[in-house]
Coordinates of C-alpha atoms in Angstrom, one line a residue:
T2 CA -195.6 34.9 -41.8
G3 CA -194.3 36.8 -38.2
N4 CA -192.5 33.3 -36.9
D5 CA -191.1 33.5 -41.0
S6 CA -189.7 37.1 -39.7
R7 CA -188.1 36.7 -37.2
D8 CA -186.7 34.1 -38.1
T9 CA -185.0 35.5 -40.8
A10 CA -184.4 38.6 -38.6
A11 CA -182.6 36.0 -36.4
K12 CA -180.7 34.5 -38.6
T13 CA -180.4 38.0 -40.2
H14 CA -178.7 39.3 -37.2
G15 CA -176.8 36.5 -36.1
G16 CA -175.0 36.7 -39.9
S17 CA -174.2 40.5 -38.3
I18 CA -172.8 39.4 -35.6
V19 CA -170.9 36.6 -37.4
L20 CA -169.3 38.5 -39.3
N21 CA -168.3 42.0 -37.5
A22 CA -167.4 39.2 -35.2
R23 CA -165.4 38.0 -38.5
I24 CA -163.9 41.0 -39.4
M25 CA -162.8 42.5 -35.7
S26 CA -161.3 39.1 -35.6
A27 CA -159.2 39.4 -38.6
P28 CA -156.7 42.7 -37.1
G29 CA -156.1 40.4 -33.9
A30 CA -154.6 38.1 -35.9
R31 CA -153.4 39.5 -37.9
E32 CA -151.2 40.6 -34.9
N33 CA -149.9 37.2 -33.7
Q34 CA -148.9 36.3 -36.8
G35 CA -146.5 40.0 -36.7
S36 CA -146.0 38.7 -33.3
K37 CA -145.0 34.7 -33.8
E38 CA -142.2 36.6 -37.5
S39 CA -140.8 39.3 -34.9
T40 CA -139.9 35.7 -32.5
T41 CA -138.7 33.8 -35.5
R42 CA -136.6 36.7 -36.7
Y43 CA -135.6 37.1 -33.3
R44 CA -134.5 33.3 -32.0
L45 CA -132.6 33.4 -35.9
A46 CA -129.7 36.5 -34.4
F47 CA -127.4 36.4 -31.5
S48 CA -127.4 39.7 -29.3
L49 CA -124.4 41.3 -29.2
I50 CA -123.4 40.4 -25.9
E51 CA -123.5 36.8 -27.5
L52 CA -121.0 37.8 -30.7
L53 CA -119.0 39.2 -27.7
V54 CA -118.6 36.4 -25.8
A55 CA -118.0 34.2 -29.4
A56 CA -115.0 36.5 -30.3
A57 CA -113.7 36.7 -26.6
I58 CA -113.3 32.8 -27.1
V59 CA -112.1 33.5 -31.0
T60 CA -109.2 35.7 -29.3
V61 CA -108.0 32.7 -25.7
V62 CA -108.1 29.6 -28.7
V63 CA -106.1 32.4 -31.0
S64 CA -103.5 33.3 -28.7
A65 CA -103.1 29.7 -27.7
V66 CA -102.5 28.5 -30.7
F67 CA -99.8 31.3 -31.4
A68 CA -98.2 31.0 -28.0
V69 CA -97.4 27.1 -28.9
Y70 CA -96.2 27.4 -32.4
R71 CA -94.2 30.3 -31.2
T72 CA -92.6 27.9 -28.4
V73 CA -92.4 25.6 -30.9
S74 CA -90.7 27.3 -33.5
A75 CA -88.6 28.5 -30.7
S76 CA -87.2 25.1 -29.9
M77 CA -86.8 24.1 -33.4
D78 CA -84.5 26.9 -33.9
S79 CA -82.1 26.5 -31.2
F80 CA -82.2 22.6 -32.1
N81 CA -80.5 22.9 -36.1
A82 CA -78.0 25.8 -33.9
D83 CA -77.1 23.0 -31.6
R84 CA -76.9 20.7 -34.4
L85 CA -74.8 23.5 -36.8
V86 CA -71.9 24.3 -33.8
F87 CA -71.7 20.5 -33.0
D88 CA -71.6 19.2 -36.5
R89 CA -68.5 21.0 -37.9
A90 CA -67.3 20.9 -33.9
A91 CA -67.7 16.9 -35.2
A92 CA -66.1 17.4 -38.5
A93 CA -62.9 19.6 -36.8
V94 CA -62.2 16.6 -34.9
E95 CA -62.4 14.2 -38.6
M96 CA -60.3 16.3 -39.8
T97 CA -57.3 16.8 -37.3
C98 CA -57.8 12.5 -36.5
R99 CA -57.4 12.3 -41.0
D100 CA -54.3 15.1 -40.5
L101 CA -52.9 13.0 -37.3
S102 CA -53.2 9.9 -39.4
C103 CA -51.0 11.8 -42.3
M104 CA -47.9 13.0 -40.6
V105 CA -44.5 12.3 -41.8
K106 CA -40.7 13.0 -40.3
V107 CA -39.7 15.8 -42.8
P108 CA -38.1 17.9 -39.8
L109 CA -39.9 21.0 -38.7
A110 CA -36.7 22.5 -36.5
G111 CA -33.1 20.4 -36.8
S112 CA -34.5 16.6 -35.3
V113 CA -37.3 18.2 -34.1
Y114 CA -40.9 16.4 -36.2
V115 CA -44.1 17.3 -34.4
T116 CA -44.6 19.7 -31.7
I117 CA -46.9 20.0 -29.1
E118 CA -48.0 22.9 -26.4
P119 CA -50.7 22.5 -23.9
G120 CA -53.4 25.1 -23.1
P121 CA -53.0 27.7 -20.3
D122 CA -54.2 25.8 -17.0
S123 CA -56.7 28.8 -15.8
G124 CA -59.6 29.8 -18.5
P125 CA -60.1 28.4 -21.8
A126 CA -57.8 26.0 -22.5
G127 CA -56.6 24.5 -26.0
S128 CA -53.4 23.2 -27.4
V129 CA -50.9 23.9 -30.2
I130 CA -49.2 20.7 -32.9
C131 CA -48.1 21.9 -35.7
F132 CA -46.5 19.2 -37.8
H133 CA -46.5 17.8 -41.6
T134 CA -48.9 15.6 -44.1
A135 CA -48.1 14.0 -46.6
T136 CA -51.1 13.8 -49.1
R137 CA -51.3 12.8 -52.8
A138 CA -52.8 14.9 -55.2
L139 CA -53.9 15.4 -59.0
T140 CA -52.3 17.4 -61.1
Q141 CA -53.5 18.4 -64.3
D142 CA -52.1 15.7 -67.0
G143 CA -53.7 13.2 -64.3
T144 CA -51.1 12.2 -62.8
D145 CA -50.4 12.0 -58.6
K146 CA -48.1 14.1 -57.1
V147 CA -47.3 13.6 -53.2
Q148 CA -47.7 16.7 -52.2
V149 CA -46.1 17.8 -47.9
E150 CA -47.4 20.7 -46.0
R151 CA -47.1 21.7 -42.6
V152 CA -50.2 22.3 -40.6
R153 CA -50.1 23.8 -37.5
Y154 CA -53.8 23.9 -35.2
R155 CA -54.0 25.9 -32.8
A156 CA -57.1 27.6 -30.3
R157 CA -58.0 31.1 -30.2
A158 CA -60.4 33.4 -28.4
E159 CA -62.6 34.8 -30.7
E160 CA -61.3 38.9 -31.4
G161 CA -63.3 40.8 -30.1
N162 CA -65.7 38.5 -27.6
P163 CA -63.6 36.3 -26.1
E164 CA -66.6 35.4 -23.6
A165 CA -68.2 33.1 -26.9
G166 CA -65.5 30.5 -26.8
L167 CA -62.2 29.8 -28.1
V168 CA -61.7 29.2 -31.7
L169 CA -60.3 26.0 -33.4
T170 CA -57.9 27.2 -36.9
R171 CA -56.6 25.5 -38.9
E172 CA -53.0 26.7 -40.6
T173 CA -51.5 25.3 -44.3
Q174 CA -48.2 26.4 -45.9
L175 CA -47.1 24.2 -48.6
L176 CA -43.6 22.5 -49.1
K177 CA -42.0 23.5 -52.0
P178 CA -39.4 21.6 -53.8
D179 CA -36.4 23.8 -53.5
G180 CA -37.9 23.0 -49.7
S181 CA -39.2 26.6 -49.0
M182 CA -42.7 27.5 -47.7
G183 CA -45.2 29.0 -50.0
D184 CA -48.0 31.3 -48.0
M185 CA -49.6 30.4 -45.3
T186 CA -53.9 29.6 -45.3
Q187 CA -55.7 29.3 -42.5
E188 CA -59.5 29.1 -42.2
D189 CA -61.7 28.0 -38.1
V190 CA -62.6 25.2 -38.2
G191 CA -64.8 25.0 -35.2
R192 CA -65.6 27.5 -32.7
S193 CA -67.9 28.0 -29.4
L194 CA -65.0 26.4 -28.4
E195 CA -64.3 25.4 -24.4
D196 CA -60.9 22.6 -24.9
F197 CA -59.3 21.6 -27.6
S198 CA -56.4 18.9 -26.0
I199 CA -53.6 16.6 -28.1
T200 CA -52.8 14.0 -26.5
V201 CA -50.3 12.0 -28.2
F202 CA -49.0 8.2 -27.2
D203 CA -44.7 7.4 -27.8
G204 CA -44.6 3.6 -27.1
E205 CA -45.1 3.7 -23.8
G206 CA -47.7 6.1 -22.4
W207 CA -49.9 9.2 -23.2
H208 CA -48.2 13.0 -23.3
E209 CA -50.0 16.3 -23.6
T210 CA -46.3 18.1 -23.9
W211 CA -44.1 16.9 -28.2
P212 CA -40.5 15.9 -28.1
S213 CA -39.6 14.7 -25.3
E214 CA -35.5 14.4 -25.2
S215 CA -36.1 10.6 -25.9
S216 CA -38.2 11.5 -29.1
K217 CA -36.9 13.7 -30.8
K218 CA -36.2 11.6 -33.3
Q219 CA -39.0 9.9 -34.0
L220 CA -43.3 9.8 -34.5
P221 CA -45.8 9.4 -31.9
R222 CA -47.2 6.4 -32.6
A223 CA -51.2 7.6 -32.3
A224 CA -52.5 10.5 -31.0
R225 CA -56.1 11.7 -29.6
V226 CA -58.0 14.8 -30.0
V227 CA -60.7 15.8 -27.8
L228 CA -62.6 18.4 -28.1
T229 CA -65.6 20.4 -25.8
C230 CA -68.1 22.8 -27.2
R231 CA -70.6 24.7 -25.8
H232 CA -74.1 26.9 -27.2
G233 CA -76.7 27.7 -25.3
R234 CA -76.7 25.6 -21.8
T235 CA -76.3 22.5 -23.9
V236 CA -72.7 21.1 -23.9
R237 CA -70.9 18.0 -25.8
T238 CA -67.3 16.8 -26.2
F239 CA -66.7 14.7 -29.4
E240 CA -63.5 12.9 -28.8
S241 CA -61.1 10.4 -31.1
V242 CA -58.2 8.9 -31.2
A243 CA -56.0 8.9 -35.1
V244 CA -53.1 6.3 -35.6
I245 CA -49.9 7.9 -37.5
R246 CA -48.6 5.8 -39.7
I247 CA -44.2 5.5 -38.6

């Protein structure tokens, strides 16, 4: 019986020890769990330094992309501006040749049908040519009518901005049935020009001036139009030849 009491006490004493051990160990377990949770929370977030580094990287990338976009946009704008100027210069050469191919023998003064004066040797050069053209025009009643016009091309310095180059102007006057001239109309057909020259062929050679003493009563057989245009750093020359129906 004594032994049983001691065993029971020992068990009881041991049970209290185990119980106390369990009770004492429980708060420690909670602290360890809280520490793990706080560590987990820390790993799921970013530090201030990491955010600043990320913001700096994004800023550099956006700045580089914007710089590339601005460069490409400026290049496209320059290309479109060049194309507009040069397309207009090419159209001016085509228009001049079309008028020259329709040249007719209508006197300008006396027996002179065409006059060509070369431009100055110094500075921007530009020829001045004057002649008559005959074209078909459709009247209101649907019939064809031959229309004769006096046409004059001249290259002049742009008003208020002579450094911008020459402006090619086309002037026309309608020849009325009674022989009088109508009102003059004027339009600018080319800008930013460095040179505008017309040479004519009389069957033997090319001439920068017209008429010559031996060709006052005839028309040239062909005309060559040369136009040099500059826009920015780009320079282009357009050339075409018109055959004149004699």
